[in-house]
Each structure stands twice: as structure tokens, then as C-alpha cells.
Amino acid sequence: MALSGKVAVVTGGAQGLGKGFAEILLKNGAKVSLFDVNEDLGKATTAAFEKEFGTDNVLFYVCDVTSEKQFKDAFQRTVQTFGGIDIVCNNAGIINEVDWEKTVDINLSGVIKGTYLAMDHMKKENGGRGGVIINIASLAGLGPFPTCPVYTATKYGVVGFSRAMAMASVAAGYGVRINMLCPTFVRTALLNTLKLEEQCGQFQKLLEVNKTFLESFGILEVSDVVKAFENLVLDESQNGAAVIVKTEGFHYVKFPTAEDLQIKSKQ
Ligand SMILES: NC(=O)C1=CN([C@@H]2O[C@H](COP(=O)(O)OP(=O)(O)OC[C@H]3O[C@@H](n4cnc5c(N)ncnc54)[C@H](O)[C@@H]3O)[C@@H](O)[C@H]2O)C=CC1
Ligand SMILES: CC/C=C\CC(=O)/C=C/C=C\C=C\C=C\[C@@H](O)[C@@H](O)C/C=C\CCC(=O)O
């Protein structure tokens, strides 16, 4: 998929990985609509992107991914302004093992909402242009992270949901690919919440476990994950793929494909 002229939505795009994904899309000539709950941060990031890439190529909408109305409005306003949607990155996520329902609402329900709203606008049977959805999971979506069990559950959910949707898209002939990114630790604001009592609650006393994991995996820079993101967006052969990103580089997880499971593409 060539990116020039394509239209992308990135949730949680005001900072961290989402901001990095938005930047590489803009650098490749795409138009990007940032959705984020943080209005100040979103406006600041948008102003910086407008200065570098032009005011016609960037939009920002205050959008809490737990709000169906805000999410739907932001998608509709993006389509009204940019004419359609080709790429959606469901990236917004938090760590909070105390208010764990909030973690489920954002990390899992938010990705499900974002995927369904994206499909409404992208699938060919609705007059959409097809395209690709990249859902941001984590390595904790493929293996447990003991001090964040609910976070782990949400990321397992993102992987399972995304793989099922990828197969459904093949069977239904939607023309939309759905893939996942599974990074290890990345140097962003989110990582700093891992040591906070208000986020990790009862598990905060298990900081030694976090230390072991951090020492074992190291810490990625946003740019390391952006490289894997760009590869996933551009490689039109990938559907239902999960990419693990580690400090040694990134690699695809070997899953059975839709074809292996005898799921035929609808003609
Ligand atoms: N930082 C890390 O070590 C890793 C992060 N990830 C995942 O990457 C994604 C992005 O994380 P980071 O960039 O590290 O976090 P971050 O905290 O730097 O940025 C997250 C962005 O999402 C926004 N956001 C939070 N709740 C929201 C909501 N309800 N609605 C809309 N926007 C909301 C925040 O305002 C912020 O701009 C998350 O899904 C996270 O689980 C995955 C693996 C490793
Ligand atoms: C937990 C929240 C902290 C920061 C955000 C985040 O998502 C970071 C995750 C970092 C590492 C998670 C590691 C989990 C590791 C174990 O479960 C292992 O069993 C790894 C599982 C599968 C490995 C597959 C592979 O390496 O090919």
C-alpha cells in the first residue's frame, strides 16, 4: 500500500507511540486524523505536525475511545473532511490495575469500538475503499506480565479479537486487513506508570518482577516500533499478522492462516 494521499486515523496520537505512528504516516504523504482524550497535548502535537506537514494534512479531535458517541463523531468528521479512511491504528491504552475496569474499557473495548467503526467506513460492501487496521497489543498479549494481569488480559483480547476479525474479513470479502503490533517495553509516558502505586496497587510490591522483565527485555525507543508499524501498513500480504518488536528487531509470529483453517475468501 503506497501511503501518499491515503487517510489515516490514529487513536492516542497526542504522544508516545501514537504520535510516532502519525509522524511516519505524515512523512510518507498520508493525511492523519489524531484522536486523543488529552486536548492540550493533542492540540500541541497537531500544531507541530501542521507546521511541518501543512494544515491540510492533519486533524485533531478530542475523543475518549470509551465513548461511542465521541468515537463515531470523530470518524464521521474525518470522513467529511478527508473524503474516506484507508488506515486505522487503534493505539490508545493505559496501565491501571486498581481501576481495572477502566483498563478493560480503554485497552480492549476501545479497540473493539475502533475496529468496528473503522470497518463501517472502510469495508467495500459499505462503499469503503478497504485498507488496513493496526491494533496495538503488546508482548503481554502473547505471554503473561505477572504484575499487570488485567493489562495482560486486555492485550490477549486485542490479539484474539484482531485475529478473528482478520479471518472474518477474508470470509466476508470486506477488503480490510487487520494486524497487530506486540512490542516489549518502550520509552514512553506509559512505562513510567508501571512503578506507580495508584496504577499497580496490590502488585506495586512486586517491583522486583518488573525489574527482572525490564532487565531481560531492555527498553525500545518509539522509532524502533515505528519501523515495524510502517512495515505492517505497507505489506499488503499481511492479514491477521502479529509482529513482535524487541530490542534485537522485529519478527512475525507464526499463526495458522485463514487458508490453513479452510476459510475461503468471499468472491
Ligand atoms: N510503552 C510501552 O512499554 C508499551 C506500550 N504498548 C501499547 O502501546 C499503546 C500506546 O502506549 P504509549 O504510547 O506507550 O502510551 P502513552 O501513555 O505515551 O500514550 C497513550 C496516549 O493515549 C491517550 N489515551 C489514553 N486514554 C485514552 C482514551 N480513553 N481515549 C483516547 N486516548 C486515550 C493518552 O492521552 C496518550 O496520548 C498502548 O496501547 C500500550 O498498551 C505496548 C507495548 C509496550
Ligand atoms: C505490562 C505493562 C508495561 C509496559 C507496557 C507493555 O505492554 C510492556 C510489555 C513488555 C513485555 C512483556 C513481556 C511478557 C513476557 C512473557 O510473558 C514471556 O512469556 C513472553 C511470551 C511470549 C514470547 C514470544 C516470543 O518471544 O516469540
Short mmCIF file of C-alpha atoms and ligand atoms in Angstrom, two decimals:
data_model
loop_
_atom_site.label_atom_id
_atom_site.label_comp_id
_atom_site.label_asym_id
_atom_site.label_seq_id
_atom_site.Cartn_x
_atom_site.Cartn_y
_atom_site.Cartn_z
CA MET A 1 0.00 0.00 0.00
CA ALA A 2 1.51 3.33 -1.05
CA LEU A 3 0.83 5.91 1.65
CA SER A 4 0.81 9.14 -0.38
CA GLY A 5 -2.68 10.65 -0.34
CA LYS A 6 -4.07 7.93 1.96
CA VAL A 7 -6.18 8.89 5.01
CA ALA A 8 -5.29 7.54 8.45
CA VAL A 9 -6.84 7.65 11.93
CA VAL A 10 -4.58 7.20 14.98
CA THR A 11 -6.11 6.94 18.46
CA GLY A 12 -3.94 8.07 21.37
CA GLY A 13 -1.98 10.06 18.79
CA ALA A 14 -1.07 13.01 21.03
CA GLN A 15 2.08 11.40 22.43
CA GLY A 16 4.21 8.27 22.65
CA LEU A 17 3.78 5.51 20.08
CA GLY A 18 0.65 7.04 18.54
CA LYS A 19 2.50 10.27 17.84
CA GLY A 20 5.31 8.26 16.25
CA PHE A 21 2.87 6.31 14.06
CA ALA A 22 1.18 9.55 12.97
CA GLU A 23 4.53 11.15 12.13
CA ILE A 24 5.71 8.31 9.85
CA LEU A 25 2.36 8.36 8.05
CA LEU A 26 2.62 12.12 7.51
CA LYS A 27 6.25 11.78 6.36
CA ASN A 28 5.01 9.31 3.72
CA GLY A 29 2.42 11.77 2.40
CA ALA A 30 -0.70 10.49 4.19
CA LYS A 31 -3.33 12.70 5.81
CA VAL A 32 -3.73 11.91 9.52
CA SER A 33 -6.61 12.44 11.95
CA LEU A 34 -5.48 12.27 15.59
CA PHE A 35 -8.00 11.15 18.21
CA ASP A 36 -6.99 11.67 21.85
CA VAL A 37 -8.65 12.33 25.22
CA ASN A 38 -5.91 14.82 26.16
CA GLU A 39 -6.97 18.07 24.49
CA ASP A 40 -3.94 20.19 25.42
CA LEU A 41 -1.43 17.55 24.32
CA GLY A 42 -3.43 16.82 21.19
CA LYS A 43 -3.57 20.47 20.18
CA ALA A 44 0.18 20.91 20.79
CA THR A 45 1.09 17.84 18.74
CA THR A 46 -1.28 18.87 15.95
CA ALA A 47 0.22 22.37 15.82
CA ALA A 48 3.70 20.89 15.49
CA PHE A 49 2.56 18.48 12.75
CA GLU A 50 0.72 21.29 10.89
CA LYS A 51 3.90 23.38 10.93
CA GLU A 52 5.95 20.52 9.45
CA PHE A 53 3.43 18.83 7.13
CA GLY A 54 0.82 21.53 6.35
CA THR A 55 -2.56 22.39 7.86
CA ASP A 56 -4.46 20.46 5.16
CA ASN A 57 -2.94 17.14 6.23
CA VAL A 58 -3.64 16.97 9.97
CA LEU A 59 -6.84 16.89 12.02
CA PHE A 60 -7.29 16.53 15.78
CA TYR A 61 -10.47 15.53 17.59
CA VAL A 62 -10.88 15.25 21.32
CA CYS A 63 -12.10 11.69 21.58
CA ASP A 64 -12.33 9.31 24.53
CA VAL A 65 -12.29 5.82 22.98
CA THR A 66 -14.67 4.64 25.71
CA SER A 67 -17.34 7.00 24.32
CA GLU A 68 -19.21 5.52 21.34
CA LYS A 69 -20.61 8.99 20.52
CA GLN A 70 -17.26 10.81 20.58
CA PHE A 71 -15.61 7.99 18.61
CA LYS A 72 -18.38 7.92 15.98
CA ASP A 73 -18.38 11.75 15.62
CA ALA A 74 -14.59 11.85 15.19
CA PHE A 75 -14.72 9.19 12.47
CA GLN A 76 -17.59 10.95 10.67
CA ARG A 77 -15.86 14.36 10.80
CA THR A 78 -12.65 12.78 9.47
CA VAL A 79 -14.52 11.23 6.50
CA GLN A 80 -16.39 14.51 5.85
CA THR A 81 -13.08 16.42 5.77
CA PHE A 82 -10.69 13.96 4.12
CA GLY A 83 -13.23 12.02 1.98
CA GLY A 84 -12.65 8.49 3.31
CA ILE A 85 -10.41 6.28 5.51
CA ASP A 86 -7.69 3.84 4.42
CA ILE A 87 -5.71 3.18 7.63
CA VAL A 88 -6.80 3.00 11.29
CA CYS A 89 -4.41 2.49 14.22
CA ASN A 90 -6.19 1.61 17.48
CA ASN A 91 -3.35 2.61 19.79
CA ALA A 92 -4.84 4.33 22.88
CA GLY A 93 -4.06 2.35 26.03
CA ILE A 94 -3.33 2.63 29.75
CA ILE A 95 -2.00 0.61 32.67
CA ASN A 96 -4.23 0.66 35.75
CA GLU A 97 -4.57 -2.49 37.85
CA VAL A 98 -6.51 -0.59 40.53
CA ASP A 99 -9.24 0.85 38.32
CA TRP A 100 -9.02 -2.27 36.17
CA GLU A 101 -12.46 -1.76 34.64
CA LYS A 102 -11.10 1.46 33.09
CA THR A 103 -8.19 -0.52 31.64
CA VAL A 104 -10.62 -3.00 30.05
CA ASP A 105 -12.82 -0.13 28.74
CA ILE A 106 -9.90 1.59 27.03
CA ASN A 107 -7.48 -1.18 26.05
CA LEU A 108 -10.00 -3.80 24.88
CA SER A 109 -13.46 -2.26 24.44
CA GLY A 110 -11.84 0.84 22.89
CA VAL A 111 -10.03 -1.31 20.32
CA ILE A 112 -13.22 -3.24 19.55
CA LYS A 113 -15.19 0.01 19.12
CA GLY A 114 -12.42 1.48 16.96
CA THR A 115 -12.22 -1.64 14.77
CA TYR A 116 -16.00 -1.80 14.25
CA LEU A 117 -16.26 1.92 13.47
CA ALA A 118 -13.31 1.62 11.09
CA MET A 119 -14.96 -1.34 9.35
CA ASP A 120 -18.20 0.66 8.94
CA HIS A 121 -16.28 3.25 6.90
CA MET A 122 -13.66 1.01 5.22
CA LYS A 123 -15.35 -2.24 4.16
CA LYS A 124 -16.10 -2.48 0.47
CA GLU A 125 -19.71 -3.64 0.95
CA ASN A 126 -20.39 -0.23 2.52
CA GLY A 127 -18.75 1.60 -0.38
CA GLY A 128 -15.48 1.89 1.52
CA ARG A 129 -12.01 1.73 -0.01
CA GLY A 130 -10.76 -1.26 2.01
CA GLY A 131 -7.38 -0.76 3.71
CA VAL A 132 -5.65 -1.83 6.90
CA ILE A 133 -6.34 -1.70 10.65
CA ILE A 134 -3.34 -1.95 13.01
CA ASN A 135 -4.31 -2.79 16.60
CA ILE A 136 -1.63 -2.14 19.21
CA ALA A 137 -1.34 -5.10 21.56
CA SER A 138 1.92 -5.93 23.42
CA LEU A 139 4.18 -8.87 24.03
CA ALA A 140 1.95 -9.14 27.11
CA GLY A 141 -0.73 -10.16 24.61
CA LEU A 142 1.21 -13.31 23.78
CA GLY A 143 2.59 -14.11 27.24
CA PRO A 144 1.62 -13.04 30.79
CA PHE A 145 3.03 -9.99 32.54
CA PRO A 146 2.62 -11.06 36.20
CA THR A 147 2.35 -7.62 37.84
CA CYS A 148 -0.33 -6.43 35.40
CA PRO A 149 -2.80 -9.31 34.99
CA VAL A 150 -5.71 -7.18 33.75
CA TYR A 151 -3.46 -5.30 31.30
CA THR A 152 -2.28 -8.74 30.12
CA ALA A 153 -5.89 -9.89 29.69
CA THR A 154 -6.76 -6.82 27.60
CA LYS A 155 -3.80 -7.39 25.29
CA TYR A 156 -4.62 -11.10 24.90
CA GLY A 157 -8.10 -9.90 24.00
CA VAL A 158 -6.75 -7.49 21.37
CA VAL A 159 -4.75 -10.33 19.77
CA GLY A 160 -7.65 -12.80 19.76
CA PHE A 161 -10.20 -10.25 18.56
CA SER A 162 -7.92 -8.93 15.81
CA ARG A 163 -7.08 -12.42 14.51
CA ALA A 164 -10.79 -13.37 14.44
CA MET A 165 -11.69 -10.12 12.64
CA ALA A 166 -8.93 -10.72 10.10
CA MET A 167 -10.44 -14.12 9.26
CA ALA A 168 -13.98 -12.69 9.20
CA SER A 169 -12.79 -10.01 6.78
CA VAL A 170 -11.45 -12.70 4.44
CA ALA A 171 -14.65 -14.76 4.66
CA ALA A 172 -16.88 -11.71 4.10
CA GLY A 173 -14.71 -10.08 1.42
CA TYR A 174 -14.50 -6.79 3.33
CA GLY A 175 -11.18 -5.89 1.71
CA VAL A 176 -9.74 -4.78 5.07
CA ARG A 177 -6.61 -6.28 6.63
CA ILE A 178 -6.32 -6.39 10.44
CA ASN A 179 -2.86 -6.80 12.01
CA MET A 180 -1.31 -6.43 15.49
CA LEU A 181 1.83 -4.95 16.96
CA CYS A 182 3.29 -6.66 20.05
CA PRO A 183 6.15 -4.55 21.39
CA THR A 184 8.10 -5.12 24.60
CA PHE A 185 8.89 -2.10 26.83
CA VAL A 186 9.02 1.28 25.03
CA ARG A 187 10.37 4.57 26.45
CA THR A 188 7.09 6.48 26.77
CA ALA A 189 4.96 8.07 29.50
CA LEU A 190 3.01 4.82 29.87
CA LEU A 191 6.09 2.92 31.01
CA ASN A 192 6.53 5.41 33.86
CA THR A 193 3.13 4.43 35.26
CA LEU A 194 4.41 0.87 35.81
CA LYS A 195 6.04 1.86 39.10
CA LEU A 196 3.16 3.91 40.47
CA GLU A 197 1.10 2.68 43.42
CA GLU A 198 -2.04 4.34 42.01
CA GLN A 199 -1.71 2.24 38.85
CA CYS A 200 -0.36 -1.07 40.10
CA GLY A 201 -1.97 -1.23 43.53
CA GLN A 202 -1.52 -4.66 45.15
CA PHE A 203 1.13 -5.56 42.58
CA GLN A 204 3.25 -2.50 43.29
CA LYS A 205 5.18 -4.52 45.89
CA LEU A 206 6.26 -6.89 43.10
CA LEU A 207 8.52 -4.23 41.57
CA GLU A 208 11.38 -6.75 41.60
CA VAL A 209 9.47 -8.77 38.97
CA ASN A 210 9.13 -5.66 36.78
CA LYS A 211 12.86 -5.03 37.23
CA THR A 212 13.65 -8.57 36.08
CA PHE A 213 11.46 -8.19 32.98
CA LEU A 214 12.92 -4.76 32.16
CA GLU A 215 16.46 -6.11 32.50
CA SER A 216 15.58 -9.14 30.40
CA PHE A 217 13.86 -7.26 27.55
CA GLY A 218 15.51 -3.85 27.68
CA ILE A 219 13.71 -0.71 26.55
CA LEU A 220 12.80 0.13 22.95
CA GLU A 221 12.71 3.64 21.50
CA VAL A 222 9.49 4.75 19.80
CA SER A 223 11.39 4.76 16.48
CA ASP A 224 12.06 1.00 16.82
CA VAL A 225 8.31 0.28 16.98
CA VAL A 226 7.52 2.77 14.22
CA LYS A 227 9.74 0.77 11.83
CA ALA A 228 7.65 -2.37 12.48
CA PHE A 229 4.42 -0.35 12.17
CA GLU A 230 5.45 1.04 8.76
CA ASN A 231 6.31 -2.48 7.56
CA LEU A 232 2.92 -3.83 8.67
CA VAL A 233 0.99 -1.00 6.98
CA LEU A 234 2.89 -1.28 3.69
CA ASP A 235 2.97 -5.10 3.37
CA GLU A 236 -0.37 -5.90 1.71
CA SER A 237 0.30 -9.64 2.04
CA GLN A 238 -0.15 -9.43 5.83
CA ASN A 239 -3.59 -10.07 7.36
CA GLY A 240 -4.10 -11.44 10.88
CA ALA A 241 -0.38 -10.98 11.48
CA ALA A 242 1.22 -10.20 14.84
CA VAL A 243 4.63 -8.55 14.86
CA ILE A 244 6.77 -8.88 17.99
CA VAL A 245 9.12 -5.93 18.48
CA LYS A 246 12.18 -6.47 20.67
CA THR A 247 15.48 -4.63 21.05
CA GLU A 248 17.02 -7.23 18.67
CA GLY A 249 14.49 -6.26 15.98
CA PHE A 250 11.01 -7.35 14.92
CA HIS A 251 9.61 -10.66 13.69
CA TYR A 252 6.24 -12.12 12.67
CA VAL A 253 4.50 -14.64 14.94
CA LYS A 254 3.70 -17.84 13.03
CA PHE A 255 -0.08 -18.30 13.32
CA PRO A 256 -2.29 -20.68 11.24
CA THR A 257 -3.71 -18.57 8.35
CA ALA A 258 -7.35 -18.33 7.24
CA GLU A 259 -6.43 -20.61 4.34
CA ASP A 260 -4.90 -23.18 6.73
CA LEU A 261 -8.26 -23.17 8.54
CA GLN A 262 -10.16 -23.60 5.22
CA ILE A 263 -11.70 -20.13 5.47
CA LYS A 264 -12.23 -19.11 1.86
CA SER A 265 -12.35 -15.52 0.63
CA LYS A 266 -15.85 -14.45 -0.49
CA GLN A 267 -15.77 -13.64 -4.22
N1 LIG B 1 5.12 1.88 26.35
C1 LIG B 1 5.24 0.56 26.35
O1 LIG B 1 6.11 -0.03 27.02
C2 LIG B 1 4.31 -0.27 25.52
C3 LIG B 1 3.08 0.23 25.09
N2 LIG B 1 2.23 -0.60 24.39
C4 LIG B 1 0.92 -0.10 23.97
O2 LIG B 1 1.10 0.99 23.07
C5 LIG B 1 -0.04 1.86 23.13
C6 LIG B 1 0.44 3.30 23.30
O3 LIG B 1 1.16 3.35 24.51
P1 LIG B 1 2.24 4.51 24.81
O4 LIG B 1 2.47 5.34 23.61
O5 LIG B 1 3.38 3.85 25.47
O6 LIG B 1 1.43 5.35 25.90
P2 LIG B 1 1.38 6.92 26.23
O7 LIG B 1 0.76 6.99 27.58
O8 LIG B 1 2.68 7.56 25.96
O9 LIG B 1 0.32 7.47 25.15
C7 LIG B 1 -1.00 6.99 25.16
C8 LIG B 1 -1.90 8.04 24.54
O10 LIG B 1 -3.23 7.53 24.59
C9 LIG B 1 -4.09 8.56 25.09
N3 LIG B 1 -5.26 7.97 25.75
C10 LIG B 1 -5.31 7.36 26.97
N4 LIG B 1 -6.57 7.00 27.27
C11 LIG B 1 -7.35 7.39 26.22
C12 LIG B 1 -8.73 7.30 25.93
N5 LIG B 1 -9.61 6.79 26.81
N6 LIG B 1 -9.18 7.79 24.74
C13 LIG B 1 -8.31 8.35 23.85
N7 LIG B 1 -6.98 8.48 24.07
C14 LIG B 1 -6.52 8.00 25.24
C15 LIG B 1 -3.23 9.38 26.04
O11 LIG B 1 -3.78 10.68 26.23
C16 LIG B 1 -1.90 9.38 25.32
O12 LIG B 1 -1.80 10.46 24.43
C17 LIG B 1 -0.90 1.35 24.30
O13 LIG B 1 -1.96 0.56 23.79
C18 LIG B 1 0.06 0.45 25.08
O14 LIG B 1 -0.61 -0.57 25.79
C19 LIG B 1 2.54 -1.90 24.08
C20 LIG B 1 3.75 -2.42 24.48
C21 LIG B 1 4.73 -1.65 25.20
C1 LIG B 2 2.99 -4.56 31.45
C2 LIG B 2 2.84 -3.16 31.04
C3 LIG B 2 4.19 -2.48 30.87
C4 LIG B 2 4.53 -1.83 29.75
C5 LIG B 2 3.73 -1.95 28.50
C6 LIG B 2 3.89 -3.28 27.86
O1 LIG B 2 2.98 -3.76 27.23
C7 LIG B 2 5.19 -3.97 28.02
C8 LIG B 2 5.30 -5.32 27.82
C9 LIG B 2 6.66 -5.87 27.90
C10 LIG B 2 6.97 -7.16 27.99
C11 LIG B 2 6.05 -8.26 28.21
C12 LIG B 2 6.63 -9.48 28.28
C13 LIG B 2 5.94 -10.75 28.55
C14 LIG B 2 6.79 -11.82 28.57
C15 LIG B 2 6.43 -13.22 28.97
O2 LIG B 2 5.06 -13.44 29.01
C16 LIG B 2 7.06 -14.28 28.02
O3 LIG B 2 6.37 -15.47 28.22
C17 LIG B 2 6.98 -13.88 26.56
C18 LIG B 2 5.84 -14.53 25.82
C19 LIG B 2 5.92 -14.82 24.51
C20 LIG B 2 7.21 -14.57 23.74
C21 LIG B 2 7.05 -14.90 22.28
C22 LIG B 2 8.39 -14.67 21.58
O4 LIG B 2 9.32 -14.09 22.22
O5 LIG B 2 8.49 -15.05 20.41
#
